[in-house]
Tab-separated table of N, CA, C and O in Angstrom:
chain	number	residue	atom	x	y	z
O	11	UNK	N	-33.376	20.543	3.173
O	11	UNK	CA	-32.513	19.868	2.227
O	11	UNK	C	-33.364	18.840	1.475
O	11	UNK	O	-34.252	18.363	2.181
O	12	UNK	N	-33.332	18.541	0.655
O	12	UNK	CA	-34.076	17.753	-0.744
O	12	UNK	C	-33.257	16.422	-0.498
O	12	UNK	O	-32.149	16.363	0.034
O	13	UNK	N	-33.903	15.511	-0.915
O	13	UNK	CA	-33.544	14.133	-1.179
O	13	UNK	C	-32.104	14.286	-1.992
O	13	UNK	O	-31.103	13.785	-1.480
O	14	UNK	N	-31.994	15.064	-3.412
O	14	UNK	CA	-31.376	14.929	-3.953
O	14	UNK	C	-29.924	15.159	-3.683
O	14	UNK	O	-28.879	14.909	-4.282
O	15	UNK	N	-30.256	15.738	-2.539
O	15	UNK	CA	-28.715	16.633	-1.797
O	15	UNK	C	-28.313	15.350	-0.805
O	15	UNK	O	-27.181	15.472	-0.337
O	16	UNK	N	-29.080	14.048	-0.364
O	16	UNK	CA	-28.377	13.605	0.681
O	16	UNK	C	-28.014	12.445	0.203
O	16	UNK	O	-28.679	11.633	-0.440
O	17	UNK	N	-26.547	12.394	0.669
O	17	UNK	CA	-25.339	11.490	-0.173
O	17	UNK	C	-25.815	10.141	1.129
O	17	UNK	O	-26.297	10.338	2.244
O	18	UNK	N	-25.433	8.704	0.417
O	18	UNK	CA	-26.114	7.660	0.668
O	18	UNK	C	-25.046	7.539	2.133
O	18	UNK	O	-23.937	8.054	2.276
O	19	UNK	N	-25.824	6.672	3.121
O	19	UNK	CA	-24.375	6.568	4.482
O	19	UNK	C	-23.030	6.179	4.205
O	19	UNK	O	-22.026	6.672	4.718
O	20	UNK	N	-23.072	5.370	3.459
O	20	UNK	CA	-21.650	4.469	2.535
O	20	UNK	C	-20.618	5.184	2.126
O	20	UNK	O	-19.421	5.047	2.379
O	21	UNK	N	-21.605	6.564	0.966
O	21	UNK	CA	-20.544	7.990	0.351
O	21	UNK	C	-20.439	8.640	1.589
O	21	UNK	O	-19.311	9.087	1.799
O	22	UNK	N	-21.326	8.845	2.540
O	22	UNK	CA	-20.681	10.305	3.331
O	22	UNK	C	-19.649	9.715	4.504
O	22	UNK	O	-18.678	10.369	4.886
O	23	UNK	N	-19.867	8.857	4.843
O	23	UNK	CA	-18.806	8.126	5.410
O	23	UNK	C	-17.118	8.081	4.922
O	23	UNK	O	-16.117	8.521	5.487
O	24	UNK	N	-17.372	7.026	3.055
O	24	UNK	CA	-16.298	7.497	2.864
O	24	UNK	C	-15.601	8.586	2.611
O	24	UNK	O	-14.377	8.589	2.477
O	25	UNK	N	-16.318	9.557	2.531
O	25	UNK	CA	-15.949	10.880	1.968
O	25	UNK	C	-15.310	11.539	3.312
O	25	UNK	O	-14.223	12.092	3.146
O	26	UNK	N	-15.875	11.544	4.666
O	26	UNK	CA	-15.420	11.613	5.863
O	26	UNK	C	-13.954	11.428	6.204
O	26	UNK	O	-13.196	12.337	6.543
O	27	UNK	N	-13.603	9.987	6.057
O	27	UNK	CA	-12.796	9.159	6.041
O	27	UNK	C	-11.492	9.635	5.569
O	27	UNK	O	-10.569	9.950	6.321
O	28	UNK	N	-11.455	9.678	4.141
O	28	UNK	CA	-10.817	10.730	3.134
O	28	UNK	C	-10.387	11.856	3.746
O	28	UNK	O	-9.203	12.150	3.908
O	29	UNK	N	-11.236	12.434	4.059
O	29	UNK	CA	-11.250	14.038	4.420
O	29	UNK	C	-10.302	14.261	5.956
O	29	UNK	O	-9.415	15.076	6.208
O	30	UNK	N	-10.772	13.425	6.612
O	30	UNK	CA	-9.724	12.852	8.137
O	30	UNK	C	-8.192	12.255	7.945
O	30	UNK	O	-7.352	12.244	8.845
O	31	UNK	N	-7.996	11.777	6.639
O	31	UNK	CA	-6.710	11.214	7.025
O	31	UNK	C	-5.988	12.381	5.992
O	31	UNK	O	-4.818	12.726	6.157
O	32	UNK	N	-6.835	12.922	4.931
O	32	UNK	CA	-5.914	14.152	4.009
O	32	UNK	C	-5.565	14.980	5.226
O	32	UNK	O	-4.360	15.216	5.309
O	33	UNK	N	-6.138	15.359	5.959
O	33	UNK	CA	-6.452	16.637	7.033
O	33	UNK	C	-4.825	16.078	7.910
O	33	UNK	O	-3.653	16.457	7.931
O	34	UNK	N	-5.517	15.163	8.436
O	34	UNK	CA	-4.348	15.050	9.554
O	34	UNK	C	-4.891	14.970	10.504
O	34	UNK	O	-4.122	14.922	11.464
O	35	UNK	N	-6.461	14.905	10.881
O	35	UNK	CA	-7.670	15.119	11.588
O	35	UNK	C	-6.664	14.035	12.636
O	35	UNK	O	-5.926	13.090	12.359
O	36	UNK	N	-7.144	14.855	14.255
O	36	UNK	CA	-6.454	13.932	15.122
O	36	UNK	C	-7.371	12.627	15.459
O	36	UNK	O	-6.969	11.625	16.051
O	37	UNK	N	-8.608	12.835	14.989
O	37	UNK	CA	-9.491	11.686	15.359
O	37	UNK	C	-9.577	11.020	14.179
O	37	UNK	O	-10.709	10.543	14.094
O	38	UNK	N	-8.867	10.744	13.158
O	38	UNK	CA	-8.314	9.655	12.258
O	38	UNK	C	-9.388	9.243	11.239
O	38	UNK	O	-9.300	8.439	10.311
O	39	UNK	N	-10.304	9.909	11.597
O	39	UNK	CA	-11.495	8.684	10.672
O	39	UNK	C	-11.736	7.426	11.107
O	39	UNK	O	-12.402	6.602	10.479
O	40	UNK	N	-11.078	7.192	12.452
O	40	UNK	CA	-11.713	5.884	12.597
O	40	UNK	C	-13.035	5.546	12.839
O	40	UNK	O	-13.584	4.569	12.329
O	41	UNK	N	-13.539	6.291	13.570
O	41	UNK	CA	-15.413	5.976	13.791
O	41	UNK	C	-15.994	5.719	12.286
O	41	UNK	O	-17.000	5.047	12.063
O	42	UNK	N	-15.261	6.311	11.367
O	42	UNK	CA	-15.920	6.143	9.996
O	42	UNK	C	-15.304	4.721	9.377
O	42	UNK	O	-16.105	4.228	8.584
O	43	UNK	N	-14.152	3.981	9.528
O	43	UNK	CA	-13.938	2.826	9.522
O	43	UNK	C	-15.025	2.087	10.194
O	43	UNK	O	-15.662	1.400	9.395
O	44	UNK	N	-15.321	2.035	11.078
O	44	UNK	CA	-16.571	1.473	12.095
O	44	UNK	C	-18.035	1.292	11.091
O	44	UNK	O	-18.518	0.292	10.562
O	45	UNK	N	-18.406	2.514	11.104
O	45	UNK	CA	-19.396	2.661	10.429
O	45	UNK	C	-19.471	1.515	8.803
O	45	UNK	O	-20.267	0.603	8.578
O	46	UNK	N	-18.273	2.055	7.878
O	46	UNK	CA	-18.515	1.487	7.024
O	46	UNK	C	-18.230	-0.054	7.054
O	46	UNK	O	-18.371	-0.590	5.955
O	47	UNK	N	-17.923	-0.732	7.903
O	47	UNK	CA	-17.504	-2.120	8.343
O	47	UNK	C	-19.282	-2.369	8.731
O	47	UNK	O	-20.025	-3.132	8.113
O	48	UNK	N	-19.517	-1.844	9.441
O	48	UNK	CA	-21.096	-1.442	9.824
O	48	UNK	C	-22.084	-2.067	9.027
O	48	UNK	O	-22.846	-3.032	9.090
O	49	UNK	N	-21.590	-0.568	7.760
O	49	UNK	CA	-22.698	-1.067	7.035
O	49	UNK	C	-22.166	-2.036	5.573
O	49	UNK	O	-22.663	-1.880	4.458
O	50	UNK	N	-21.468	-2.666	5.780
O	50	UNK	CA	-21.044	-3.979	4.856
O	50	UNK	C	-20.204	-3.308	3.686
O	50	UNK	O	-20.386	-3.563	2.496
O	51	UNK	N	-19.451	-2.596	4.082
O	51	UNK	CA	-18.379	-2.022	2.734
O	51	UNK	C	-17.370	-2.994	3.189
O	51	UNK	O	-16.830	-3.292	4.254
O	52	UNK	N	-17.325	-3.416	1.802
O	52	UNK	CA	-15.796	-4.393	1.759
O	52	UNK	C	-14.658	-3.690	1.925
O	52	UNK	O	-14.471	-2.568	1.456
O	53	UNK	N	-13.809	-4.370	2.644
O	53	UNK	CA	-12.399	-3.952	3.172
O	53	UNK	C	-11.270	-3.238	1.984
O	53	UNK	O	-10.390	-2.397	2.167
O	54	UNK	N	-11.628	-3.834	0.931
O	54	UNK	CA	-10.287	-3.464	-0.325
O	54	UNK	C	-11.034	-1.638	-0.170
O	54	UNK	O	-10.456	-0.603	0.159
O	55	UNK	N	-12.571	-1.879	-0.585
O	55	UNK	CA	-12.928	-0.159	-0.651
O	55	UNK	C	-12.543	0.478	0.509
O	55	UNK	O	-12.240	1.666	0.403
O	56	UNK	N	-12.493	0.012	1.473
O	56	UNK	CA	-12.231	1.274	2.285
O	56	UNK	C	-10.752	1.184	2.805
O	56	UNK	O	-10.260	1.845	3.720
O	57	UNK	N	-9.939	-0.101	1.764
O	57	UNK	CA	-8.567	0.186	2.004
O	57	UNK	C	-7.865	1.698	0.567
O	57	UNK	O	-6.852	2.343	0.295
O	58	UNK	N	-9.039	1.536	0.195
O	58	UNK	CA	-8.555	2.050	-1.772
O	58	UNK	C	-8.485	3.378	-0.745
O	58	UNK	O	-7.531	4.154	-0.730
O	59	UNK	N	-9.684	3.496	0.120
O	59	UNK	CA	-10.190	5.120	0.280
O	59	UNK	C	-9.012	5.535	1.148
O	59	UNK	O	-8.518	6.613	0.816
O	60	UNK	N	-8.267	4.722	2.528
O	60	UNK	CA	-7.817	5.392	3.085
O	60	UNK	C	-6.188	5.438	2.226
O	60	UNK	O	-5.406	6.322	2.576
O	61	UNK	N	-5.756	4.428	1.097
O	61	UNK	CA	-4.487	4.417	0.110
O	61	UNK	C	-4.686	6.279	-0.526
O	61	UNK	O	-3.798	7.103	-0.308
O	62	UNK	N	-5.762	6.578	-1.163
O	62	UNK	CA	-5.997	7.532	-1.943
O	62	UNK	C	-5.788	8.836	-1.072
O	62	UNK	O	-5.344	9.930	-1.420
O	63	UNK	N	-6.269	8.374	0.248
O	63	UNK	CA	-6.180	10.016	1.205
O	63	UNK	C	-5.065	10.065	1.454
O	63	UNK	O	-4.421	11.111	1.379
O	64	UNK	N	-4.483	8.727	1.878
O	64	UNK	CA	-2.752	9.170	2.422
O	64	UNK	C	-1.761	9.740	1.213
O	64	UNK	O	-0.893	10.612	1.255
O	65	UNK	N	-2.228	8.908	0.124
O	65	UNK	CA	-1.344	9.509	-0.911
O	65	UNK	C	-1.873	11.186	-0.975
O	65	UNK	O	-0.985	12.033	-0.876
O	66	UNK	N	-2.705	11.456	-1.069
O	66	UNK	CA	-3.222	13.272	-1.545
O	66	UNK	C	-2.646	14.227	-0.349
O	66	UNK	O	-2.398	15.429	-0.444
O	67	UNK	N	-2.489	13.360	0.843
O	67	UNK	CA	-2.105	14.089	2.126
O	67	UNK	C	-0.715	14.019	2.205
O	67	UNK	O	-0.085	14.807	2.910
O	68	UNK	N	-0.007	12.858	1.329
O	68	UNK	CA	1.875	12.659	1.381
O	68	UNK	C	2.106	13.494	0.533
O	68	UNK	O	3.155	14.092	0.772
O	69	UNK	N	1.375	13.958	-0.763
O	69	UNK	CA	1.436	14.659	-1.777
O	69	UNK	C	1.416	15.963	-1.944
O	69	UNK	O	2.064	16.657	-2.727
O	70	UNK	N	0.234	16.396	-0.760
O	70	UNK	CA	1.120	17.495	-0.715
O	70	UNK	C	2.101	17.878	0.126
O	70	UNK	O	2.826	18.838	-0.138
O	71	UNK	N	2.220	17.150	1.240
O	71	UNK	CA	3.051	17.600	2.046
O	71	UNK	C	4.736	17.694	1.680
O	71	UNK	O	5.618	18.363	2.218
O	72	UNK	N	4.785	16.776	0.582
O	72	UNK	CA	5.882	17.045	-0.239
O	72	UNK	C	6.045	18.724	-0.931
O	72	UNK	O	6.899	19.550	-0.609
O	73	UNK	N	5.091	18.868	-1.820
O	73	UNK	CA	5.124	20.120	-2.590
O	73	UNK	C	5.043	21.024	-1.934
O	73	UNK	O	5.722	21.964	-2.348
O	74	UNK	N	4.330	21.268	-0.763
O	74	UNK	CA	4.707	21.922	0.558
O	74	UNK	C	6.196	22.544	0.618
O	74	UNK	O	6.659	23.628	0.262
O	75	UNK	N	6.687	21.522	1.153
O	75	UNK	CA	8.107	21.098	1.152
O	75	UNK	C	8.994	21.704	0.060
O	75	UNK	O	10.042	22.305	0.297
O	76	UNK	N	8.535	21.515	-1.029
O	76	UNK	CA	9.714	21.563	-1.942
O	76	UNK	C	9.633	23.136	-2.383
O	76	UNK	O	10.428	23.842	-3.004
O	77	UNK	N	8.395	23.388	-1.832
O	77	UNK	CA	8.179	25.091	-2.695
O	77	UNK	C	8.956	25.978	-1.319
O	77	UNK	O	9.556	27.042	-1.477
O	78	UNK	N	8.760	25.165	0.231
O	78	UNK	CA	9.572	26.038	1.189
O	78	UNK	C	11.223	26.029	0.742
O	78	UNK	O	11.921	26.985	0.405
O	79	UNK	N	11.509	24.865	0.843
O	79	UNK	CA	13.069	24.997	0.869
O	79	UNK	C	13.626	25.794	-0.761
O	79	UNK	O	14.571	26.583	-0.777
O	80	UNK	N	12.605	25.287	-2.416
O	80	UNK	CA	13.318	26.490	-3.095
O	80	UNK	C	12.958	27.986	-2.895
O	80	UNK	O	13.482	28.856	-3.590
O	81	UNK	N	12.195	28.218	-2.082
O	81	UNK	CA	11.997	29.663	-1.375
O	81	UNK	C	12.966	30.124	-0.326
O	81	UNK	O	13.376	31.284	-0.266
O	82	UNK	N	13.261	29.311	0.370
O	82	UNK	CA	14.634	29.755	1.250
O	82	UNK	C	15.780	28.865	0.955
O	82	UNK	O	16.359	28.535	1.989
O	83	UNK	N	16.370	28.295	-0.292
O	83	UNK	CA	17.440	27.841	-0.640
O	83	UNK	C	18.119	28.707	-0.586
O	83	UNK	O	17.698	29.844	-0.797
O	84	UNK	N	19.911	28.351	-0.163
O	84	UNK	CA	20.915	29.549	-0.657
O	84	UNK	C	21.304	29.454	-2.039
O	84	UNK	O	21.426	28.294	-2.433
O	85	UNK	N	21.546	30.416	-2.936
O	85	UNK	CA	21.303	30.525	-4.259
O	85	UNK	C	22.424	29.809	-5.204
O	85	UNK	O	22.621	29.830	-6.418
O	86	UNK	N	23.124	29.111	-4.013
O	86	UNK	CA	24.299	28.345	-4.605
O	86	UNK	C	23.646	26.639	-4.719
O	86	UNK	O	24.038	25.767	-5.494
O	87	UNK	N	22.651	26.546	-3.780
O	87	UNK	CA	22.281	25.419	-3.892
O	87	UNK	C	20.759	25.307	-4.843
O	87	UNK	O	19.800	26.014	-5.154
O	88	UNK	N	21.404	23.605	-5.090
O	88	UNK	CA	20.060	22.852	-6.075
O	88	UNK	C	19.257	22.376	-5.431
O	88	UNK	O	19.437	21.510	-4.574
O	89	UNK	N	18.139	22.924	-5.780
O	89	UNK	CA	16.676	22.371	-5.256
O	89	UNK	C	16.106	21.549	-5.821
O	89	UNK	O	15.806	21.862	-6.973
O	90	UNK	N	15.701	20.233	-5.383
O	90	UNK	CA	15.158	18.823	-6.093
O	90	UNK	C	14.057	19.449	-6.581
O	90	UNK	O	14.080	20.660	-6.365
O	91	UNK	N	12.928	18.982	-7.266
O	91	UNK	CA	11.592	19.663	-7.778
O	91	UNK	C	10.641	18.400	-7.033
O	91	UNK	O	11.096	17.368	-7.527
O	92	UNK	N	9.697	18.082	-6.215
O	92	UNK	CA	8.586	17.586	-5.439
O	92	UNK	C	8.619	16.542	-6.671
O	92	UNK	O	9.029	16.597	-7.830
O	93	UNK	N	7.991	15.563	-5.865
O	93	UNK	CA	7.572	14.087	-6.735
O	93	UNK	C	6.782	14.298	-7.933
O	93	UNK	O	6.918	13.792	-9.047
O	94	UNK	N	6.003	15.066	-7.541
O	94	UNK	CA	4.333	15.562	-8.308
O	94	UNK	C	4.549	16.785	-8.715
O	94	UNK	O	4.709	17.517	-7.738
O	95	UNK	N	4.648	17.493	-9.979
O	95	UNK	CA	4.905	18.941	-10.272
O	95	UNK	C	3.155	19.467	-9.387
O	95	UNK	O	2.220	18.698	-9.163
O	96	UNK	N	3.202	20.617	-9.135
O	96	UNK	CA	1.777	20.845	-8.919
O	96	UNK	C	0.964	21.122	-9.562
O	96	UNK	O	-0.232	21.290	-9.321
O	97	UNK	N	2.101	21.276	-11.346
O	97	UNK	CA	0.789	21.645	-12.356
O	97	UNK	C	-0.247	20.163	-12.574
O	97	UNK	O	-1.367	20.096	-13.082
O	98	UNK	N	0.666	18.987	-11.940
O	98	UNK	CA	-0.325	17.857	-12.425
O	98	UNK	C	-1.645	17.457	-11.717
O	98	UNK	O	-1.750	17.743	-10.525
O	99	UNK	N	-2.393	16.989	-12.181
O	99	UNK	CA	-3.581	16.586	-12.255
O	99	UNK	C	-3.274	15.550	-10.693
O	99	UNK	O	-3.386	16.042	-9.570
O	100	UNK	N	-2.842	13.924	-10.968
O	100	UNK	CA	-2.155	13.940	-9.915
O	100	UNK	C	-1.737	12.908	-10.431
O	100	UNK	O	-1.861	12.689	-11.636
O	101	UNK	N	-0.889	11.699	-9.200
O	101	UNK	CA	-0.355	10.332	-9.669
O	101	UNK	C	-1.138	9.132	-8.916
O	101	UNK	O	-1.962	9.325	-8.022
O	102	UNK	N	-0.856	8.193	-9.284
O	102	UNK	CA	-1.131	7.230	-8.921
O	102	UNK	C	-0.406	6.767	-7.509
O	102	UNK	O	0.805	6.728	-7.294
O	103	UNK	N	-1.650	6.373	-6.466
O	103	UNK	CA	-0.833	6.112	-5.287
O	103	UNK	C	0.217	5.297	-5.476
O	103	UNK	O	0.715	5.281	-6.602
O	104	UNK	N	0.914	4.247	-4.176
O	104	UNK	CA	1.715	3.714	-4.287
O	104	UNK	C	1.257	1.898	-4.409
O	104	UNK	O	2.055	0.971	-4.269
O	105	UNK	N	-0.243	1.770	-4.706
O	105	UNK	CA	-0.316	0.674	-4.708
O	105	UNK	C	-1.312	0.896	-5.737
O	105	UNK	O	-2.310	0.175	-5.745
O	106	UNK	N	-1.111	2.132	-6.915
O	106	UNK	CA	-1.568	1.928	-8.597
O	106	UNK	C	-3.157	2.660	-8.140
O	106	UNK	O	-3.819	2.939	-9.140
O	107	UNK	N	-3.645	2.902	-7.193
O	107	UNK	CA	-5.065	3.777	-7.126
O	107	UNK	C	-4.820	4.809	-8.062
O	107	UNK	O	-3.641	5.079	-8.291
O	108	UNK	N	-5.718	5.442	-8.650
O	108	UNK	CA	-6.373	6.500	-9.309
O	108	UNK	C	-6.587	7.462	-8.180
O	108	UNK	O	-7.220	6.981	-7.240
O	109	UNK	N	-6.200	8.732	-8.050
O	109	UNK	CA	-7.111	10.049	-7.068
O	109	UNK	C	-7.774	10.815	-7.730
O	109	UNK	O	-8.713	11.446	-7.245
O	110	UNK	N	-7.395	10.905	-9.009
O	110	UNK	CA	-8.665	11.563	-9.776
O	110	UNK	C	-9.188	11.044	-11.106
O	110	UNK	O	-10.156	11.583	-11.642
């Protein structure tokens, strides 16, 4: 692997992190909280990171949701449409973060 390929401890950490709480990972990302406390990442960043995963991980678990029940709705009933259409790009968490 080349220099150019290896992401700094700070990114692969948070990227970890992210990736553990979208997942549902039973080991949480916390060792990666550790780490980046570790290595001197301020608290708001790695509050932004774990705001951004929970929202992408609530997000879909909604649209999830909303595509099961109008798939097995009875045809008399109205199906709400998910917070987030899935054609969108995405929204803003619940405390104004950016996910993409």
């Amino acid at each position: 692997m080349t220099d150019a390929a290896v992401l700094p401890p700070t990114m692969l950490a948070m990227v970890s992190l992210a990736a553990n709480i979208a997942a549902n990972h039973p080991k949480k990302g916390l060792c990666q909280i550790e780490r980046l406390r570790s290595l001197g990442v301020a608290e708001a960043q790695i509050d932004m990171v774990i705001d951004i995963a929970r929202h992408l991980r609530d997000e879909a678990g909604q649209i999830i949701d909303s595509e099961f029940n109008a798939a097995f709705a009875p045809a008399t009933k109205v199906v709400e449409p998910a917070a987030a259409s899935a054609g969108s790009c995405c929204t803003p968490t619940a405390k104004g973060n950016a996910c993409c």
